[in-house]
Amino acid sequence: KVYTETVTYPLWERRSEHAAIVGPFPQPLAVIALGYSAGTPKGGLTAEVVKFDSLDALKKADPASVKGKIVFVNAKMARHRDGHDYGIGSAVRTGGPVLASKMGAAAFLLRSAGTDEHSRTPHTGVTGFRDPKEAIPAAALSLPDADQLDRVLGYGKPVSIKLDLDCGITGTYTGANVIGEITGKKYPDQIVPIGGHLDSWDPGTGAIDDGAGVAIAMAAGKMILSLPQRPDRTIRVIAFANEEMGLFGGRAYADKHASEVSKHQLGTESDFGARKIWRMTASVKPSARGAIEQIAKVIEPVGVAYDPQHPGGGGSDLSQMHAKGMAALTLTQDGTDYFDYHHTANDTLDKIDPRELAQNVAVYAAFSYMAAQADGDFGSAPDAFKNDGARD
Ligand code: ZN
Ligand code: ZN
């Protein structure tokens, strides 16, 4: 059964973006506008740059030192298997522009939330602007450009940048969560939701974010559909709309299905590329740990270690159902190089290794089928996992 559920959201458009240091050493900068950024006045704006090494440093700054200037936050991210430094980069990208706007800055620049130190490919992504009246021009510099700006600032002379962004909100748009499900033969109203998100950032093709996630969940569903018998519970594959601009698909799904939290057995979304899954964590009721251990035994031979100490968050969009009380897994891919490509023009299909993708499909097929066949439930109930600390 395949159907859609509509999702409405603001439509933000990127048209063009340019940046250059105008003094003391004129040179162009590789830049990309961030989601919900305001445009600059036609012809661009030129202002002096003031640099901070972290979001905290900006928070502590005297607003008078920032007023009318271009704030530049140069926070660095390192490569990690679990990608945890994205917490730093995404906090700067979402929180920095809002803070700079409140302090009276003319515009905001950040060192891209990425780890590709030698690529002049800036990383886009959403800001925290939700009210267009609060928005100022906000953009990301590629890592070599951020280093270069830092070097130029190191001379101690005032540095000015010309920023020319043509972008902004043009209206609203109605898209859809696209849902395909295999109806369970024993408990059709009990659901095992898996998925990915349909949208991607515009500079690349969205192969790793999140074509891979949609492909993994769909392929797992297809494998289960090809079995001679139907699973006991319903397997629901959800391709979420507009995750990137603020979890719109995930929020719409959670709002529409809020009264069915208890019927959503155990869910997770794939939204971290397609390298091998190496870890499984779960947020389930204590008496369901045995069932989770059985799943762990089946996926252990393909390289997945079960970590019972940490909660599972359900992935990006399904975190919204988890927040309402759905039991959730997190199946963590190896993200060591994920932030080399994430939200850039380099997010293309050549970054996906078919054998690693196949391991992901195997893990999703095994877990979702076993969850559909499990004897008991996993503890989903309104507010069941309120304080488990899971985040995505
Ligand atoms: Zn994503
Ligand atoms: Zn993304």
Coordinates of C-alpha atoms and ligand atoms in Angstrom, one line a residue:
K1 CA 0.0 0.0 0.0
V2 CA 1.5 3.4 -1.0
Y3 CA 0.1 6.8 -0.1
T4 CA 1.1 10.3 0.8
E5 CA 0.5 12.7 3.7
T6 CA 0.8 16.4 2.8
V7 CA 3.4 18.6 4.6
T8 CA 3.4 22.4 4.3
Y9 CA 6.4 24.6 4.9
P10 CA 8.0 27.9 4.0
L11 CA 9.8 27.9 0.6
W12 CA 13.3 29.3 0.8
E13 CA 15.2 29.8 -2.4
R14 CA 18.9 30.3 -3.2
R15 CA 19.5 32.3 -6.4
S16 CA 23.2 33.4 -6.2
E17 CA 25.9 34.0 -3.7
H18 CA 29.3 35.7 -3.8
A19 CA 31.9 36.9 -1.2
A20 CA 35.3 38.5 -1.4
I21 CA 37.8 40.1 1.0
V22 CA 38.0 43.7 -0.2
G23 CA 40.8 44.8 2.0
P24 CA 43.6 44.7 3.0
F25 CA 44.3 41.8 0.6
P26 CA 41.5 41.5 -2.0
Q27 CA 40.5 38.0 -3.0
P28 CA 37.4 35.9 -3.7
L29 CA 36.0 33.5 -1.1
A30 CA 34.1 30.3 -1.7
V31 CA 30.8 30.8 0.1
I32 CA 27.3 29.3 0.2
A33 CA 24.1 30.8 1.7
L34 CA 22.5 29.0 4.6
G35 CA 18.8 28.0 4.9
Y36 CA 16.5 30.9 5.8
S37 CA 19.3 33.4 5.3
A38 CA 18.1 36.9 4.2
G39 CA 19.5 38.3 1.0
T40 CA 21.9 41.2 1.1
P41 CA 20.8 44.6 -0.4
K42 CA 21.0 44.4 -4.2
G43 CA 24.7 44.9 -5.1
G44 CA 25.8 43.4 -1.8
L45 CA 27.0 44.7 1.6
T46 CA 30.5 45.5 2.7
A47 CA 31.5 45.5 6.3
E48 CA 34.4 44.9 8.7
V49 CA 34.8 41.3 10.0
V50 CA 34.9 40.4 13.7
K51 CA 36.1 36.8 14.4
F52 CA 35.2 34.4 17.2
D53 CA 36.6 30.9 17.7
S54 CA 33.4 29.4 19.2
L55 CA 29.8 30.1 19.7
D56 CA 30.5 30.6 23.4
A57 CA 33.0 33.4 22.6
L58 CA 30.3 35.1 20.5
K59 CA 27.8 34.7 23.4
K60 CA 30.2 36.5 25.8
A61 CA 31.0 39.3 23.4
D62 CA 29.9 42.9 24.0
P63 CA 27.2 43.6 21.4
A64 CA 28.8 47.0 20.7
S65 CA 31.8 45.1 19.3
V66 CA 29.6 43.3 16.8
K67 CA 27.1 45.9 15.8
G68 CA 27.1 46.6 12.1
K69 CA 29.9 44.1 11.4
I70 CA 30.1 40.7 9.7
V71 CA 30.5 38.1 12.5
F72 CA 32.8 35.2 11.6
V73 CA 32.8 32.1 13.8
N74 CA 35.7 29.8 13.0
A75 CA 34.9 26.7 15.1
K76 CA 36.7 23.5 13.9
M77 CA 35.4 20.0 13.6
A78 CA 37.5 16.8 13.6
R79 CA 36.6 13.5 12.0
H80 CA 35.1 10.9 14.3
R81 CA 33.4 7.5 13.6
D82 CA 30.2 8.7 15.3
G83 CA 30.4 12.2 13.8
H84 CA 30.0 13.8 17.2
D85 CA 31.8 17.0 16.3
Y86 CA 28.8 17.9 14.1
G87 CA 27.2 18.9 17.4
I88 CA 29.7 21.8 17.4
G89 CA 29.3 22.7 13.8
S90 CA 25.5 22.5 13.7
A91 CA 25.2 24.6 16.9
V92 CA 27.3 27.4 15.3
R93 CA 25.3 27.2 12.1
T94 CA 21.8 27.2 13.7
G95 CA 22.5 29.3 16.8
G96 CA 25.2 31.7 15.5
P97 CA 23.2 33.6 12.9
V98 CA 20.3 34.1 15.4
L99 CA 22.6 35.4 18.1
A100 CA 24.6 37.6 15.6
S101 CA 21.2 39.1 14.5
K102 CA 20.1 39.9 18.0
M103 CA 23.5 41.6 18.7
G104 CA 23.0 43.9 15.7
A105 CA 25.5 42.3 13.3
A106 CA 25.2 43.1 9.6
A107 CA 25.8 39.5 8.5
F108 CA 27.1 36.1 9.7
L109 CA 29.8 33.8 8.3
L110 CA 30.9 30.5 9.6
R111 CA 33.7 28.0 8.9
S112 CA 31.6 25.3 7.2
A113 CA 30.4 22.5 9.5
G114 CA 32.6 20.0 7.7
T115 CA 35.9 18.1 7.8
D116 CA 37.2 18.4 4.2
E117 CA 40.2 20.6 5.1
H118 CA 41.5 20.9 1.5
S119 CA 38.3 21.3 -0.5
R120 CA 37.0 24.7 -1.5
T121 CA 33.5 23.4 -1.2
P122 CA 31.4 25.1 1.4
H123 CA 28.7 23.2 3.4
T124 CA 25.2 24.6 3.5
G125 CA 22.6 23.8 6.1
V126 CA 19.8 25.3 8.0
T127 CA 20.0 28.3 10.4
G128 CA 17.8 28.8 13.4
F129 CA 15.9 31.7 11.8
R130 CA 12.2 31.0 11.9
D131 CA 10.9 34.5 11.6
P132 CA 12.0 36.2 8.4
K133 CA 12.0 39.5 10.2
E134 CA 14.9 38.3 12.4
A135 CA 17.0 37.0 9.5
I136 CA 20.2 38.6 8.4
P137 CA 22.5 37.4 5.6
A138 CA 24.2 34.1 6.7
A139 CA 26.6 31.9 4.8
A140 CA 29.3 29.3 5.2
L141 CA 32.9 29.6 3.9
S142 CA 34.8 26.5 2.7
L143 CA 37.4 25.3 5.2
P144 CA 40.4 26.7 3.2
D145 CA 38.6 30.0 2.8
A146 CA 38.0 30.1 6.6
D147 CA 41.6 29.4 7.2
Q148 CA 42.6 32.1 4.7
L149 CA 40.3 34.7 6.3
D150 CA 41.8 33.7 9.7
R151 CA 45.3 34.2 8.3
V152 CA 44.4 37.7 6.9
L153 CA 42.9 38.7 10.2
G154 CA 46.1 37.6 11.8
Y155 CA 47.8 40.7 10.4
G156 CA 45.9 42.7 12.9
K157 CA 44.5 45.2 10.4
P158 CA 40.8 45.8 9.9
V159 CA 39.5 43.3 7.3
S160 CA 36.4 44.0 5.2
I161 CA 34.3 41.6 3.2
K162 CA 31.8 42.2 0.5
L163 CA 28.9 39.7 0.7
D164 CA 26.3 39.5 -2.0
L165 CA 23.5 36.9 -1.4
D166 CA 20.4 36.7 -3.4
C167 CA 18.1 34.3 -1.5
G168 CA 15.1 34.3 0.8
I169 CA 11.6 33.0 1.5
T170 CA 9.3 33.3 -1.5
G171 CA 6.1 31.7 -0.1
T172 CA 4.9 28.4 1.2
Y173 CA 5.0 25.0 -0.5
T174 CA 3.1 21.8 0.1
G175 CA 5.0 18.6 -0.4
A176 CA 4.4 15.1 1.1
N177 CA 5.7 12.3 3.3
V178 CA 5.6 9.3 0.9
I179 CA 4.7 6.1 2.7
G180 CA 4.8 2.5 1.5
E181 CA 3.7 -0.3 3.8
I182 CA 3.4 -4.1 4.0
T183 CA 0.3 -4.8 6.0
G184 CA 0.9 -7.2 8.8
K185 CA -1.2 -10.4 8.7
K186 CA -1.7 -10.8 12.5
Y187 CA -1.6 -7.2 13.9
P188 CA -2.1 -4.9 10.9
D189 CA -2.5 -1.9 13.2
Q190 CA 0.8 -2.4 14.9
I191 CA 3.6 -0.7 13.0
V192 CA 7.4 -0.9 12.6
P193 CA 8.4 2.4 11.0
I194 CA 11.6 2.8 9.1
G195 CA 12.7 5.5 6.7
G196 CA 14.8 8.2 5.4
H197 CA 14.2 11.8 4.1
L198 CA 13.3 12.6 0.5
D199 CA 14.7 16.1 0.3
S200 CA 18.4 17.0 0.0
W201 CA 20.4 20.2 -0.2
D202 CA 20.6 21.7 -3.7
P203 CA 24.3 22.0 -4.5
G204 CA 24.8 18.2 -4.6
T205 CA 22.6 15.3 -5.6
G206 CA 21.8 14.1 -2.0
A207 CA 23.2 10.6 -2.5
I208 CA 24.5 10.3 1.1
D209 CA 22.0 12.8 2.6
D210 CA 19.6 11.2 2.2
G211 CA 19.1 9.2 -0.9
A212 CA 21.0 6.4 0.9
G213 CA 18.5 6.4 3.8
V214 CA 15.5 6.2 1.5
A215 CA 17.2 3.4 -0.5
I216 CA 18.1 1.4 2.6
A217 CA 14.6 1.5 4.1
M218 CA 12.9 0.8 0.7
A219 CA 15.3 -2.1 0.0
A220 CA 14.6 -3.6 3.4
G221 CA 10.9 -3.3 2.8
K222 CA 11.3 -4.9 -0.7
M223 CA 13.2 -7.9 0.8
I224 CA 10.5 -8.4 3.4
L225 CA 7.8 -8.1 0.7
S226 CA 9.4 -10.8 -1.3
L227 CA 9.1 -13.4 1.5
P228 CA 6.6 -16.1 1.0
Q229 CA 4.6 -15.0 4.0
R230 CA 3.6 -11.5 5.3
P231 CA 5.1 -10.3 8.6
D232 CA 2.9 -10.4 11.7
R233 CA 3.0 -6.6 12.1
T234 CA 2.9 -3.8 9.5
I235 CA 6.3 -2.6 8.1
R236 CA 6.0 1.1 7.2
V237 CA 8.6 2.7 5.0
I238 CA 8.4 6.5 5.3
A239 CA 10.2 8.9 3.0
F240 CA 10.0 12.1 4.9
A241 CA 9.5 15.6 3.3
N242 CA 11.7 18.5 4.0
E243 CA 13.9 17.3 6.9
E244 CA 16.6 19.7 6.1
M245 CA 14.8 23.0 6.8
G246 CA 13.6 21.9 10.2
L247 CA 12.2 18.3 10.4
F248 CA 8.9 19.4 8.7
G249 CA 8.1 15.9 7.5
G250 CA 8.9 14.3 10.9
R251 CA 6.9 16.9 12.8
A252 CA 3.9 16.5 10.5
Y253 CA 4.0 12.7 10.8
A254 CA 4.3 12.9 14.6
D255 CA 1.4 15.4 14.9
K256 CA -0.8 13.3 12.6
H257 CA 0.0 10.0 14.3
A258 CA 0.3 11.3 17.9
S259 CA -2.6 9.2 19.1
E260 CA -1.0 6.1 17.6
V261 CA 2.3 6.3 19.5
S262 CA 1.6 3.0 21.3
K263 CA 1.0 1.2 18.0
H264 CA 4.4 2.2 16.6
Q265 CA 6.4 -0.7 17.9
L266 CA 10.1 0.2 17.3
G267 CA 11.4 2.6 14.7
T268 CA 14.5 4.1 13.2
E269 CA 15.5 6.3 10.3
S270 CA 18.7 6.1 8.3
D271 CA 20.2 9.6 7.9
F272 CA 23.9 9.3 8.2
G273 CA 25.2 8.1 4.8
A274 CA 25.7 4.5 3.8
R275 CA 29.0 3.4 5.3
K276 CA 28.8 0.2 7.4
I277 CA 26.6 0.2 10.5
W278 CA 28.8 -0.5 13.4
R279 CA 26.7 0.2 16.5
M280 CA 23.1 -0.4 17.6
T281 CA 21.6 1.4 20.6
A282 CA 18.0 1.2 21.8
S283 CA 15.4 3.0 23.9
V284 CA 13.0 0.2 24.9
K285 CA 11.3 -0.9 28.1
P286 CA 13.6 -3.0 30.3
S287 CA 11.6 -6.2 29.7
A288 CA 12.2 -5.9 25.9
R289 CA 16.0 -5.9 26.3
G290 CA 16.0 -9.7 25.6
A291 CA 14.3 -9.1 22.3
I292 CA 16.8 -6.4 21.4
E293 CA 19.6 -8.9 22.3
Q294 CA 18.1 -11.4 19.9
I295 CA 18.2 -8.7 17.1
A296 CA 21.8 -7.9 18.1
K297 CA 22.8 -11.6 17.7
V298 CA 21.5 -11.7 14.2
I299 CA 23.3 -8.5 13.0
E300 CA 26.5 -9.0 15.0
P301 CA 28.1 -11.2 12.2
V302 CA 27.9 -8.3 9.8
G303 CA 29.8 -6.0 12.2
V304 CA 27.2 -4.3 14.4
A305 CA 28.0 -4.1 18.1
Y306 CA 25.1 -3.6 20.5
D307 CA 25.8 -1.0 23.1
P308 CA 23.1 -1.4 25.9
Q309 CA 24.4 1.6 27.9
H310 CA 23.2 4.3 25.6
P311 CA 19.7 5.2 24.4
G312 CA 18.5 5.0 20.8
G313 CA 17.0 8.1 19.3
G314 CA 15.2 6.9 16.2
G315 CA 17.0 9.1 13.7
S316 CA 16.2 12.6 12.5
D317 CA 12.5 12.7 11.6
L318 CA 11.5 9.6 13.7
S319 CA 13.1 11.4 16.7
Q320 CA 9.8 13.3 16.8
M321 CA 7.7 10.1 17.3
H322 CA 10.4 8.9 19.8
A323 CA 9.9 12.2 21.7
K324 CA 6.2 11.3 22.0
G325 CA 7.0 7.8 23.4
M326 CA 7.8 5.5 20.5
A327 CA 10.5 2.9 21.3
A328 CA 13.5 3.5 19.1
L329 CA 16.7 2.2 17.8
T330 CA 19.7 4.0 16.5
L331 CA 21.8 2.1 13.9
T332 CA 25.0 4.2 13.6
Q333 CA 26.9 4.2 10.3
D334 CA 30.6 4.9 10.1
G335 CA 30.6 8.6 9.7
T336 CA 34.4 9.2 9.6
D337 CA 34.2 10.9 6.1
Y338 CA 30.5 11.8 6.2
F339 CA 31.2 15.5 7.0
D340 CA 33.7 15.7 4.1
Y341 CA 30.7 15.7 1.7
H342 CA 27.6 16.5 3.8
H343 CA 25.5 19.4 2.4
T344 CA 28.0 20.1 -0.4
A345 CA 28.3 19.8 -4.2
N346 CA 30.3 16.7 -3.5
D347 CA 27.3 14.7 -2.1
T348 CA 27.2 12.4 -5.2
L349 CA 26.7 8.7 -5.8
D350 CA 30.4 7.9 -6.2
K351 CA 30.7 8.3 -2.4
I352 CA 28.5 5.2 -1.9
D353 CA 30.1 1.7 -1.8
P354 CA 27.5 -0.8 -3.0
R355 CA 28.8 -3.5 -0.5
E356 CA 28.6 -1.2 2.4
L357 CA 25.1 -0.1 1.3
A358 CA 24.1 -3.8 1.2
Q359 CA 25.2 -4.3 4.8
N360 CA 22.9 -1.4 5.8
V361 CA 20.0 -3.1 3.9
A362 CA 20.7 -6.4 5.6
V363 CA 20.7 -4.8 9.1
Y364 CA 17.4 -2.8 8.4
A365 CA 15.7 -5.9 6.9
A366 CA 16.8 -8.1 9.9
F367 CA 15.8 -5.7 12.6
S368 CA 12.5 -4.6 11.1
Y369 CA 11.4 -8.2 10.3
M370 CA 12.3 -9.3 13.8
A371 CA 10.5 -6.4 15.4
A372 CA 7.5 -7.3 13.3
Q373 CA 7.6 -10.9 14.6
A374 CA 8.6 -10.2 18.2
D375 CA 6.4 -11.9 20.9
G376 CA 6.0 -8.9 23.0
D377 CA 6.1 -5.1 22.5
F378 CA 9.0 -2.7 23.0
G379 CA 7.3 -0.3 25.4
S380 CA 6.0 2.4 23.2
A381 CA 3.4 4.5 25.1
P382 CA 2.8 8.3 25.4
D383 CA 5.8 9.9 27.0
A384 CA 7.4 6.5 27.7
F385 CA 11.0 7.7 27.0
K386 CA 10.8 11.3 28.1
N387 CA 14.1 11.4 30.1
D388 CA 16.2 8.9 28.2
G389 CA 18.5 11.6 26.8
A390 CA 18.3 10.4 23.2
R391 CA 19.0 13.1 20.7
D392 CA 19.6 13.1 17.0
Ligands
ZN1 ZN 19.8 14.2 6.4
ZN2 ZN 21.2 17.0 5.8

